[in-house]
Tab-separated table of C-alpha atoms in Angstrom:
chain	number	residue	atom	x	y	z
A	25	MET	CA	127.687	91.022	151.403
A	26	LEU	CA	125.179	88.121	151.725
A	27	THR	CA	122.182	88.033	153.424
A	28	LYS	CA	119.680	85.809	154.777
A	29	SER	CA	116.060	86.052	155.854
A	30	GLY	CA	113.660	83.410	157.735
A	31	MET	CA	113.325	79.649	157.171
A	32	GLY	CA	111.300	77.790	159.130
A	33	TRP	CA	111.276	73.956	160.978
A	34	THR	CA	110.125	71.243	158.491
A	35	CYS	CA	107.442	70.248	160.963
A	36	CYS	CA	105.462	72.888	159.897
A	37	LEU	CA	105.828	73.450	155.990
A	38	LEU	CA	105.689	69.929	154.126
A	39	ALA	CA	102.368	70.485	152.859
A	40	ALA	CA	103.263	73.139	150.646
A	41	THR	CA	103.625	71.435	147.140
A	42	ALA	CA	102.238	68.313	145.638
A	43	ALA	CA	101.538	65.174	147.582
A	44	HIS	CA	103.618	62.914	145.781
A	45	ALA	CA	106.717	65.135	145.429
A	46	GLY	CA	110.476	63.056	145.177
A	47	GLY	CA	111.615	63.616	148.443
A	48	GLU	CA	109.469	61.777	150.653
A	49	LEU	CA	110.593	59.583	153.278
A	50	ASP	CA	110.508	55.671	152.575
A	51	ALA	CA	107.938	54.814	155.475
A	52	THR	CA	109.192	51.233	155.171
A	53	PHE	CA	112.550	52.047	156.251
A	54	GLY	CA	112.924	52.617	160.401
A	55	ASP	CA	111.327	54.775	162.039
A	56	GLY	CA	108.880	56.450	159.478
A	57	GLY	CA	112.174	56.892	156.843
A	58	ARG	CA	114.542	57.454	159.805
A	59	MET	CA	117.229	55.808	162.500
A	60	LEU	CA	119.378	56.764	164.934
A	61	TYR	CA	122.252	54.485	166.872
A	62	ALA	CA	124.416	55.304	169.279
A	63	ILE	CA	127.465	54.075	171.226
A	64	ALA	CA	128.243	53.752	174.806
A	65	SER	CA	131.840	55.330	175.328
A	66	ARG	CA	134.089	56.470	178.218
A	67	ASP	CA	135.713	59.365	178.526
A	68	PRO	CA	139.082	58.696	177.373
A	69	ALA	CA	140.514	61.289	179.662
A	70	GLN	CA	139.425	59.296	182.764
A	71	THR	CA	139.251	55.418	180.986
A	72	PRO	CA	138.191	53.604	182.638
A	73	GLY	CA	135.280	55.890	183.855
A	74	ALA	CA	131.397	56.587	183.481
A	75	LEU	CA	129.653	55.501	180.696
A	76	ALA	CA	128.279	58.084	178.188
A	77	TRP	CA	126.725	58.379	175.037
A	78	ALA	CA	129.500	58.705	172.348
A	79	GLN	CA	129.973	61.455	169.490
A	80	VAL	CA	128.910	59.929	166.476
A	81	SER	CA	130.060	61.579	163.142
A	82	PRO	CA	129.010	59.458	160.419
A	83	LEU	CA	131.442	60.011	157.263
A	84	LYS	CA	130.521	57.408	154.242
A	85	VAL	CA	127.064	55.114	153.726
A	86	LEU	CA	127.663	52.002	151.324
A	87	PRO	CA	124.606	50.457	149.776
A	88	LEU	CA	125.389	47.003	149.799
A	89	GLY	CA	122.936	45.981	146.705
A	90	ASP	CA	120.669	43.819	149.100
A	91	GLY	CA	118.555	46.548	150.670
A	92	ARG	CA	121.366	46.761	153.519
A	93	SER	CA	124.099	49.129	154.248
A	94	ILE	CA	127.332	50.334	155.675
A	95	VAL	CA	127.730	53.366	157.825
A	96	LEU	CA	131.140	54.313	158.753
A	97	ALA	CA	131.803	57.055	161.410
A	98	ASN	CA	134.504	58.693	163.839
A	99	ALA	CA	132.901	57.646	167.170
A	100	ALA	CA	134.497	57.997	170.885
A	101	THR	CA	135.889	55.063	171.943
A	102	PRO	CA	133.199	52.223	172.797
A	103	TYR	CA	133.453	51.403	176.301
A	104	ASP	CA	134.909	47.834	175.742
A	105	VAL	CA	137.677	48.774	173.571
A	106	PRO	CA	141.214	48.892	175.713
A	107	ILE	CA	142.430	52.183	174.477
A	108	SER	CA	142.000	55.463	175.150
A	109	THR	CA	142.097	57.636	171.501
A	110	GLU	CA	139.625	60.374	171.475
A	111	SER	CA	137.795	58.602	168.658
A	112	VAL	CA	138.182	55.815	166.954
A	113	PRO	CA	136.483	54.883	162.914
A	114	VAL	CA	133.759	52.582	163.878
A	115	ALA	CA	131.068	50.695	160.911
A	116	VAL	CA	127.578	49.240	161.824
A	117	ARG	CA	125.488	47.397	159.158
A	118	ILE	CA	121.604	48.861	158.662
A	119	GLY	CA	119.110	46.105	157.697
A	120	ALA	CA	116.797	46.748	154.640
A	121	ASP	CA	114.042	47.371	157.013
A	122	GLY	CA	116.424	50.303	159.059
A	123	SER	CA	117.634	48.178	162.172
A	124	TRP	CA	120.600	48.019	163.278
A	125	ASP	CA	122.256	44.366	162.289
A	126	THR	CA	123.979	43.048	165.560
A	127	SER	CA	125.272	40.277	163.855
A	128	TYR	CA	127.787	42.499	162.032
A	129	GLY	CA	131.157	42.821	163.695
A	130	ILE	CA	131.106	42.425	167.401
A	131	GLY	CA	127.893	43.208	168.972
A	132	GLY	CA	126.907	44.789	165.818
A	133	ARG	CA	130.077	47.302	165.213
A	134	ALA	CA	133.064	46.691	163.281
A	135	LEU	CA	135.973	48.887	164.882
A	136	VAL	CA	139.313	49.974	162.461
A	137	TYR	CA	142.007	49.411	165.091
A	138	VAL	CA	145.872	50.394	164.770
A	139	GLY	CA	147.510	50.076	168.586
A	140	GLU	CA	147.610	51.536	171.964
A	141	ASP	CA	150.485	54.205	171.100
A	142	TYR	CA	148.387	56.311	168.321
A	143	ASP	CA	145.641	58.273	167.622
A	144	TRP	CA	143.507	57.539	164.261
A	145	ARG	CA	140.345	58.385	161.941
A	146	ALA	CA	138.584	58.099	159.069
A	147	SER	CA	137.874	60.736	156.158
A	148	ASP	CA	136.179	58.156	153.790
A	149	ALA	CA	135.470	54.726	152.479
A	150	VAL	CA	134.276	52.620	149.275
A	151	LEU	CA	132.829	49.236	148.798
A	152	LEU	CA	134.774	46.511	146.869
A	153	PRO	CA	132.693	44.534	144.661
A	154	ASP	CA	133.080	41.351	146.865
A	155	GLY	CA	131.405	43.074	149.536
A	156	ARG	CA	134.677	43.968	151.079
A	157	VAL	CA	134.846	48.025	152.610
A	158	VAL	CA	138.503	50.021	152.297
A	159	VAL	CA	138.879	52.927	154.277
A	160	VAL	CA	141.058	55.772	154.028
A	161	GLY	CA	142.356	57.842	157.179
A	162	THR	CA	145.175	59.313	159.165
A	163	ILE	CA	147.320	57.569	161.749
A	164	ASP	CA	148.828	59.809	164.512
A	165	ASN	CA	152.195	58.775	165.456
A	166	PRO	CA	153.903	59.457	169.103
A	167	ASP	CA	156.361	61.595	167.480
A	168	GLY	CA	153.700	64.002	166.296
A	169	SER	CA	154.094	62.972	163.260
A	170	SER	CA	151.077	61.641	160.830
A	171	ASP	CA	150.581	58.786	158.287
A	172	MET	CA	148.190	58.470	155.292
A	173	ALA	CA	146.541	54.970	155.739
A	174	VAL	CA	144.130	52.615	154.520
A	175	TRP	CA	142.246	49.660	156.136
A	176	ALA	CA	140.103	47.006	154.855
A	177	LEU	CA	137.201	45.395	156.588
A	178	ALA	CA	135.809	41.773	155.449
A	179	PRO	CA	132.141	41.440	154.434
A	180	GLY	CA	131.062	40.477	158.409
A	181	GLY	CA	132.784	43.312	159.714
A	182	GLU	CA	136.189	41.572	160.819
A	183	PRO	CA	139.495	42.860	159.605
A	184	ASP	CA	140.374	41.927	156.200
A	185	THR	CA	143.953	40.009	156.816
A	186	THR	CA	144.414	39.655	152.416
A	187	PHE	CA	145.113	43.398	152.531
A	188	GLY	CA	148.175	45.044	153.139
A	189	VAL	CA	149.513	43.789	156.822
A	190	GLY	CA	146.809	42.239	158.798
A	191	GLY	CA	144.059	44.587	157.307
A	192	LEU	CA	146.181	47.883	157.164
A	193	THR	CA	148.396	49.821	154.515
A	194	ARG	CA	150.016	52.217	156.202
A	195	LEU	CA	151.715	55.017	153.554
A	196	HIS	CA	155.047	55.882	155.666
A	197	ARG	CA	157.476	57.937	153.800
A	198	GLY	CA	160.043	58.260	156.375
A	199	GLY	CA	160.842	60.978	158.350
A	200	VAL	CA	158.646	62.820	160.235
A	201	PRO	CA	156.052	63.469	157.616
A	202	SER	CA	152.270	65.246	158.689
A	203	ASP	CA	149.970	63.474	156.037
A	204	ALA	CA	146.582	62.857	156.179
A	205	GLY	CA	144.379	60.725	154.043
A	206	LYS	CA	141.173	62.133	152.947
A	207	ALA	CA	139.749	60.453	150.161
A	208	ILE	CA	139.251	57.262	148.164
A	209	ALA	CA	137.779	56.138	145.068
A	210	LEU	CA	137.179	52.672	142.802
A	211	LEU	CA	138.527	53.272	139.330
A	212	ASP	CA	139.175	51.682	136.383
A	213	VAL	CA	143.263	52.958	135.161
A	214	ASP	CA	145.945	51.953	132.591
A	215	LEU	CA	148.982	52.293	134.754
A	216	ALA	CA	151.329	51.121	132.154
A	217	GLY	CA	149.856	52.433	128.901
A	218	THR	CA	149.562	48.966	127.534
A	219	GLY	CA	145.825	49.603	126.793
A	220	SER	CA	144.209	47.706	129.591
A	221	ALA	CA	142.786	49.100	132.749
A	222	SER	CA	142.857	47.645	136.378
A	223	THR	CA	140.387	48.240	138.726
A	224	VAL	CA	142.690	49.895	141.416
A	225	LEU	CA	142.145	52.404	144.576
A	226	VAL	CA	142.804	55.923	144.446
A	227	VAL	CA	143.517	57.924	147.702
A	228	ALA	CA	144.539	61.481	148.120
A	229	GLY	CA	145.084	63.236	151.205
A	230	ASN	CA	147.230	66.332	152.432
A	231	ILE	CA	151.139	65.731	152.929
A	232	ARG	CA	153.840	68.010	154.259
A	233	ASP	CA	157.392	67.035	154.907
A	234	GLY	CA	158.022	67.851	158.549
A	235	LEU	CA	155.587	69.014	161.198
A	236	ALA	CA	155.097	72.591	160.296
A	237	GLY	CA	154.382	74.592	157.003
A	238	PRO	CA	151.653	74.430	154.247
A	239	HIS	CA	150.464	70.624	152.902
A	240	THR	CA	150.611	69.993	149.347
A	241	LEU	CA	148.950	67.206	147.559
A	242	GLY	CA	149.523	63.656	147.674
A	243	ALA	CA	147.744	60.779	145.649
A	244	ALA	CA	148.552	57.153	145.461
A	245	ILE	CA	147.512	53.802	143.961
A	246	LEU	CA	146.849	50.705	145.854
A	247	SER	CA	145.546	47.142	144.145
A	248	LEU	CA	142.402	45.793	145.989
A	249	ASP	CA	145.019	43.485	148.277
A	250	GLY	CA	146.389	46.646	149.509
A	251	TYR	CA	150.196	46.714	147.724
A	252	LEU	CA	151.063	50.203	146.715
A	253	CYS	CA	151.706	50.973	143.221
A	254	PRO	CA	155.157	50.078	142.547
A	255	SER	CA	158.343	52.429	141.932
A	256	GLY	CA	158.848	50.910	138.319
A	257	LEU	CA	155.549	51.825	136.847
A	258	ALA	CA	155.719	55.770	135.972
A	259	GLY	CA	152.138	55.738	135.557
A	260	CYS	CA	152.090	55.443	139.529
A	261	GLY	CA	153.136	58.927	139.802
A	262	ASN	CA	156.184	61.585	139.840
A	263	VAL	CA	158.175	60.683	143.396
A	264	VAL	CA	159.534	57.493	145.170
A	265	GLY	CA	158.490	56.938	148.794
A	266	GLY	CA	158.299	53.934	151.127
A	267	ALA	CA	159.361	52.813	154.430
A	268	GLY	CA	160.902	49.638	153.356
A	269	ASP	CA	158.715	47.978	155.709
A	270	GLY	CA	159.648	44.325	153.869
A	271	TYR	CA	155.897	44.862	152.553
A	272	SER	CA	155.380	47.728	150.507
A	273	GLY	CA	159.015	48.646	149.792
A	274	GLU	CA	159.272	51.201	147.209
A	275	TRP	CA	156.443	52.738	145.970
A	276	ARG	CA	155.489	55.520	143.448
A	277	MET	CA	152.650	58.505	144.431
A	278	LEU	CA	151.653	61.751	142.876
A	279	ARG	CA	152.603	64.948	144.539
A	280	ILE	CA	152.342	68.360	143.118
A	281	ASP	CA	153.741	71.095	145.483
A	282	THR	CA	152.578	73.953	143.117
A	283	ASP	CA	149.487	75.731	141.276
A	284	LEU	CA	147.069	74.996	144.056
A	285	CYS	CA	145.683	77.173	145.797
A	286	PRO	CA	146.355	80.866	144.020
A	287	ASN	CA	147.055	82.224	147.718
A	288	ASP	CA	149.652	79.265	148.569
A	289	ALA	CA	147.352	78.266	151.445
A	290	ASP	CA	147.535	75.257	153.673
A	291	ILE	CA	145.090	72.718	151.597
A	292	ASP	CA	142.900	70.282	152.379
A	293	VAL	CA	141.793	67.746	150.273
A	294	ALA	CA	137.981	67.318	150.387
A	295	ASP	CA	136.935	64.497	147.260
A	296	LEU	CA	138.109	62.901	144.330
A	297	THR	CA	136.317	61.105	141.171
A	298	GLY	CA	137.503	59.686	137.689
A	299	PHE	CA	136.349	58.889	134.561
A	300	ALA	CA	137.888	57.840	131.010
A	301	ALA	CA	139.449	60.545	129.155
A	302	GLY	CA	140.116	59.251	125.618
A	303	VAL	CA	142.665	56.640	125.812
A	304	SER	CA	143.788	58.019	129.324
A	305	THR	CA	142.383	58.274	133.194
A	306	ALA	CA	141.427	61.574	134.750
A	307	ILE	CA	141.176	61.820	138.093
A	308	PRO	CA	139.724	65.486	139.209
A	309	ILE	CA	140.818	66.510	143.093
A	310	ALA	CA	138.888	69.082	145.028
A	311	ILE	CA	140.643	71.121	147.134
A	312	ARG	CA	139.630	73.088	150.045
A	313	GLY	CA	141.019	75.628	152.338
A	314	CYS	CA	141.706	78.298	149.198
A	315	GLY	CA	139.476	81.171	150.816
A	316	ASP	CA	137.719	82.908	147.678
A	317	THR	CA	138.350	80.417	145.456
A	318	GLY	CA	137.106	76.652	145.062
A	319	VAL	CA	139.488	74.448	143.433
A	320	ILE	CA	139.603	71.296	141.251
A	321	LYS	CA	143.272	70.120	140.612
A	322	HIS	CA	142.894	67.676	136.950
A	323	THR	CA	145.344	65.078	136.970
A	324	ARG	CA	145.457	62.320	134.764
A	325	ILE	CA	147.502	58.956	134.139
A	326	GLY	CA	147.996	59.221	130.128
A	327	ASN	CA	150.612	60.150	127.593
A	328	PHE	CA	153.167	62.761	128.824
A	329	GLY	CA	155.141	64.001	126.180
A	330	GLY	CA	155.761	60.263	124.678
A	331	ALA	CA	156.176	58.981	128.462
A	332	TRP	CA	152.992	57.335	130.277
A	333	ALA	CA	152.698	58.687	133.602
A	334	TRP	CA	150.665	60.383	136.253
A	335	GLY	CA	150.361	64.286	136.413
A	336	ALA	CA	148.446	67.283	136.386
A	337	SER	CA	146.566	67.401	132.958
A	338	GLY	CA	147.063	70.189	130.405
A	339	ALA	CA	143.606	69.795	129.264
A	340	TYR	CA	142.689	72.680	131.422
A	341	GLY	CA	143.733	76.414	132.032
A	342	ASN	CA	144.940	78.205	135.057
A	343	GLN	CA	147.771	75.916	135.697
A	344	SER	CA	145.569	72.306	135.235
A	345	ARG	CA	142.833	74.065	137.826
A	346	SER	CA	139.397	74.946	137.729
A	347	LEU	CA	139.149	78.001	139.947
A	348	ILE	CA	135.626	78.374	140.835
A	349	GLY	CA	135.219	82.290	142.457
A	350	PHE	CA	132.790	84.938	143.042
A	351	GLY	CA	134.516	87.842	143.708
A	352	PRO	CA	137.158	89.389	146.285
A	353	GLY	CA	135.050	89.269	149.663
A	354	LEU	CA	133.081	85.938	149.663
A	355	ALA	CA	134.630	82.888	150.945
A	356	VAL	CA	133.793	79.674	148.550
A	357	GLU	CA	134.382	75.950	149.578
A	358	VAL	CA	134.326	72.916	147.578
A	359	ASN	CA	133.131	69.805	149.540
A	360	ALA	CA	132.403	67.386	147.213
A	361	ILE	CA	132.563	66.058	143.260
A	362	ALA	CA	130.925	63.299	141.055
A	363	SER	CA	131.413	62.808	137.516
A	364	ALA	CA	128.812	63.631	134.866
A	365	PRO	CA	130.140	63.579	131.327
A	366	THR	CA	128.191	65.539	128.813
A	367	SER	CA	129.017	62.800	126.154
A	368	GLY	CA	131.572	60.362	125.061
A	369	ASP	CA	133.811	62.866	123.793
A	370	ALA	CA	136.853	63.638	125.661
A	371	GLY	CA	136.413	66.998	124.812
A	372	ASN	CA	133.231	67.138	127.136
A	373	GLU	CA	134.342	65.928	130.132
A	374	SER	CA	132.228	67.109	133.048
A	375	ILE	CA	132.033	66.999	136.652
A	376	VAL	CA	129.512	68.084	139.005
A	377	VAL	CA	130.390	70.050	142.196
A	378	ALA	CA	128.953	70.912	145.561
A	379	GLY	CA	129.785	73.190	148.199
A	380	PHE	CA	129.045	76.822	149.368
A	381	VAL	CA	130.066	80.400	148.971
A	382	ALA	CA	129.585	82.822	152.021
A	383	ASN	CA	131.148	86.021	153.216
A	384	ALA	CA	134.526	85.993	153.844
A	385	ASP	CA	134.383	85.320	157.798
A	386	ARG	CA	131.904	82.322	156.467
A	387	SER	CA	129.003	83.923	157.638
A	388	PHE	CA	125.557	83.538	155.790
A	389	PRO	CA	126.473	80.254	153.175
A	390	ALA	CA	124.196	79.913	150.538
A	391	ILE	CA	124.031	76.310	148.790
A	392	LEU	CA	126.911	76.098	145.756
A	393	ALA	CA	126.656	73.713	142.655
A	394	ALA	CA	128.919	74.004	139.897
A	395	ARG	CA	129.269	71.731	136.410
A	396	VAL	CA	132.978	72.146	135.585
A	397	THR	CA	134.168	71.156	131.848
A	398	ARG	CA	137.351	71.600	129.463
A	399	ASP	CA	135.880	74.500	128.228
A	400	ALA	CA	133.648	76.116	130.791
A	401	ILE	CA	132.518	76.363	134.647
A	402	THR	CA	128.823	77.072	135.263
A	403	THR	CA	127.832	77.839	138.901
A	404	ALA	CA	124.911	78.061	140.549
A	405	THR	CA	123.594	79.089	144.310
A	406	TYR	CA	120.339	78.148	146.336
A	407	GLY	CA	119.144	79.866	149.458
A	408	MET	CA	116.541	77.966	151.946
A	409	GLU	CA	114.683	81.248	153.382
A	410	ILE	CA	110.966	81.282	153.001
A	411	PRO	CA	109.463	84.022	152.624
A	412	GLY	CA	107.410	85.676	155.777
A	413	ASP	CA	108.589	82.737	157.950
A	414	PRO	CA	109.611	83.899	161.396
A	415	TRP	CA	112.712	82.179	161.613
A	416	GLN	CA	116.205	83.711	160.544
A	417	SER	CA	118.124	81.568	158.533
A	418	PRO	CA	122.039	81.675	158.941
A	419	GLY	CA	122.454	80.025	155.664
A	420	ALA	CA	122.824	76.830	154.381
A	421	TYR	CA	125.672	74.434	152.547
A	422	ALA	CA	126.255	71.382	150.350
A	423	GLY	CA	128.621	68.648	151.396
A	424	ALA	CA	127.657	65.552	149.465
A	425	ILE	CA	126.928	65.185	145.828
A	426	VAL	CA	125.484	61.841	143.639
A	427	VAL	CA	124.641	62.071	140.447
A	428	GLN	CA	121.550	59.837	138.698
A	429	ALA	CA	121.306	57.880	135.890
A	430	ASP	CA	118.898	60.255	133.985
A	431	GLY	CA	121.951	63.500	134.604
A	432	LYS	CA	120.200	64.870	137.773
A	433	ALA	CA	122.245	65.425	140.952
A	434	VAL	CA	121.124	65.550	144.451
A	435	LEU	CA	123.025	67.792	146.887
A	436	GLY	CA	123.007	66.891	150.643
A	437	GLY	CA	124.061	68.933	153.613
A	438	GLY	CA	122.363	71.169	156.228
A	439	TYR	CA	120.285	74.725	156.822
A	440	ALA	CA	119.791	76.079	159.885
A	441	ALA	CA	117.702	78.433	162.193
A	442	GLY	CA	118.725	80.945	164.460
A	443	ASP	CA	122.965	80.229	164.882
A	444	TRP	CA	123.433	77.274	163.796
A	445	THR	CA	122.749	75.537	167.109
A	446	TYR	CA	119.534	74.161	165.566
A	447	GLY	CA	118.744	73.024	161.867
A	448	ASP	CA	117.623	70.227	159.811
A	449	ALA	CA	119.592	67.946	156.900
A	450	MET	CA	118.829	69.343	153.767
A	451	LEU	CA	118.461	67.654	150.307
A	452	MET	CA	118.043	68.913	146.839
A	453	ARG	CA	117.877	67.851	143.292
A	454	VAL	CA	119.099	69.987	140.395
A	455	ASN	CA	118.830	69.114	136.695
A	456	ALA	CA	121.446	68.712	134.402
A	457	ASP	CA	121.596	72.602	133.503
A	458	LEU	CA	121.808	72.955	137.746
A	459	THR	CA	118.316	74.789	137.662
A	460	PRO	CA	116.190	73.656	140.392
A	461	ASP	CA	114.168	70.181	139.746
A	462	ASP	CA	110.564	71.407	140.872
A	463	SER	CA	109.412	67.506	140.987
A	464	PHE	CA	111.695	66.865	144.110
A	465	GLY	CA	111.068	68.288	147.419
A	466	SER	CA	108.049	70.014	149.392
A	467	LEU	CA	109.585	72.403	151.467
A	468	ALA	CA	107.929	75.587	150.103
A	469	ALA	CA	106.829	76.484	146.948
A	470	SER	CA	109.106	79.326	146.791
A	471	LEU	CA	112.136	76.577	146.664
A	472	PRO	CA	111.768	74.225	144.495
A	473	GLY	CA	114.189	70.902	144.627
A	474	ARG	CA	114.449	71.507	148.010
A	475	MET	CA	113.450	69.280	150.784
A	476	GLY	CA	114.145	69.432	154.891
A	477	TYR	CA	114.376	66.765	157.541
A	478	GLY	CA	114.116	67.141	160.800
A	479	TYR	CA	114.515	64.899	163.577
A	480	THR	CA	112.999	64.808	167.041
A	481	ILE	CA	114.507	63.179	169.899
A	482	GLY	CA	112.800	63.185	173.437
A	483	GLY	CA	110.204	65.267	172.310
A	484	SER	CA	112.365	68.172	170.799
A	485	ASP	CA	113.427	68.857	167.378
A	486	ARG	CA	117.132	68.352	167.293
A	487	ASP	CA	120.068	69.794	165.115
A	488	ASN	CA	121.363	67.104	162.508
A	489	ARG	CA	123.198	67.117	158.951
A	490	ALA	CA	123.014	64.718	155.608
A	491	ASP	CA	127.046	64.336	155.743
A	492	THR	CA	127.045	61.419	153.113
A	493	LEU	CA	124.747	60.473	150.333
A	494	ALA	CA	124.414	57.428	148.291
A	495	LEU	CA	122.221	56.096	145.684
A	496	THR	CA	120.553	52.737	146.355
A	497	PRO	CA	120.231	50.054	143.352
A	498	ASP	CA	116.278	49.918	143.825
A	499	GLY	CA	116.146	53.998	143.195
A	500	LYS	CA	116.078	55.564	146.361
A	501	LEU	CA	118.348	58.036	148.209
A	502	LEU	CA	120.106	57.143	151.009
A	503	PHE	CA	121.812	59.819	153.607
A	504	ALA	CA	123.913	59.562	156.801
A	505	GLY	CA	124.878	62.158	159.535
A	506	TYR	CA	124.720	63.073	163.222
A	507	ALA	CA	121.708	64.215	165.330
A	508	TYR	CA	122.083	65.779	168.607
A	509	ALA	CA	120.893	63.743	171.548
A	510	SER	CA	120.947	66.808	174.441
A	511	ASP	CA	120.241	70.412	174.479
A	512	ASP	CA	123.994	70.812	175.089
A	513	GLY	CA	125.094	69.498	171.580
A	514	GLN	CA	127.707	67.654	173.490
A	515	SER	CA	126.468	64.151	172.473
A	516	ARG	CA	125.087	62.959	169.204
A	517	TYR	CA	123.764	59.545	167.574
A	518	GLY	CA	124.406	58.469	163.753
A	519	SER	CA	121.051	59.185	161.745
A	520	VAL	CA	120.255	57.340	158.770
A	521	MET	CA	117.286	58.254	156.221
A	522	ARG	CA	116.019	56.560	153.374
A	523	VAL	CA	114.002	58.746	150.397
A	524	LEU	CA	111.990	58.127	147.823
A	525	GLN	CA	113.299	59.777	144.116
A	526	GLN	CA	109.924	60.063	142.695
A	527	GLY	CA	107.516	60.164	145.677
A	528	ASP	CA	104.785	56.968	145.675
A	529	ARG	CA	106.814	55.420	142.532
A	530	ILE	CA	109.280	52.979	143.658
A	531	PHE	CA	111.272	51.420	140.793
A	532	ALA	CA	113.147	48.317	140.421
A	533	ASN	CA	116.765	47.994	139.279
A	534	ALA	CA	116.738	50.704	137.080
A	535	PHE	CA	115.667	54.881	137.061
A	536	ASP	CA	112.429	55.695	135.773
A	537	GLY	CA	112.611	58.042	132.695
A	538	SER	CA	109.559	60.169	133.449
A	539	PRO	CA	110.237	63.734	134.636
């Protein structure tokens, strides 16, 4: 059984360590390092109805390279949009100074749109080199089925009509599938085995034939203009799908029905990454929902028995999986992964993982980090309990991860007081060996590497989280999540914060090698 003892509010604990530890808010951004944005909406059940604040749930923050950033969130339908879906993906652009850029999209926001007869939501997004934003998510159909979907927004926020059909590529497999798009990455992949790699979009999600039963893993490749990987290339996957809609025609996807969760549970794709693995490309995919085991399913595009294809990588044990567990009775969840090779040798392929380990009922979670190679899995857990503090914490978790150029990893998530009614965003930096980096954070001397970020709204400290995390080109950390805007917790803002990695030292265009 995991147990937790006290933790305290961020406002009272920041003076515990050195004045210039990394992790301090960047005072040149927004209001002392923080900014909030809200979207007015109508209750979709009563449209048209009274205006109210939307539930804004940021899911991706994308630095643009010039100090600005795009934040993508699912939010209740904006008041001036003539649809009644419960929520829609909404992108906003934040200026280098932390202001909301009202020139982006229409009135400062860009809406990802499908149509009146559908519900749709986003799960992940990626920035293309030309400034376009590509979003992966799910479209719910009137018959109860659902499809993976990929949208593109032009640099100004309008739909990118050069992508897919009017800015949308819909991965409809025919019949009544229950598919959901969950993760996306921009990778260099040799699809044909010619020794020449192309930059493509790799998407992964949950797929199911029909409306009931467990989901399996599905992944597909798209060109940067939204074309699905053609059925003529075996490197595109192991099954042929397609709706014959005149655009995508037949296309391939990778489908893995077995050797996912050890308990054959209903899987949920959490994240994916990729890196060169000798002459092939490795594409590890993180899977949630497996109970007492966190799962990384290893796939690669390469030579399988003399043929170039995309399939499960035999370089890893446990049926091409890495299994992260702490024994019976403890739940393990993997929420994010990132590539972190330890050398150029394919035998030293390495990724780092962020998540949590908790009791079987998911109570009292502790932050989880893991390093996974072909040969070993190294794990570490961390708490947020401050000795002697009167607040009782039910735990902490990590939901995002980035890897610095120096090999250190930053985990983002949240921790709480009481019963999770209130809590703060959390960042933690660990060294390459997963030990806490004591040059980061000033939460408490007993908690090296950790930092909490509260948010006061209307004179009261509100619940907030770090749900997405990114490194900016000038060596800062940018993270976004939600912040409650009312005591009942029913309405909330999107929250964005910018953090210095080395306290008072800001370096330009590269990471400083100093410890």
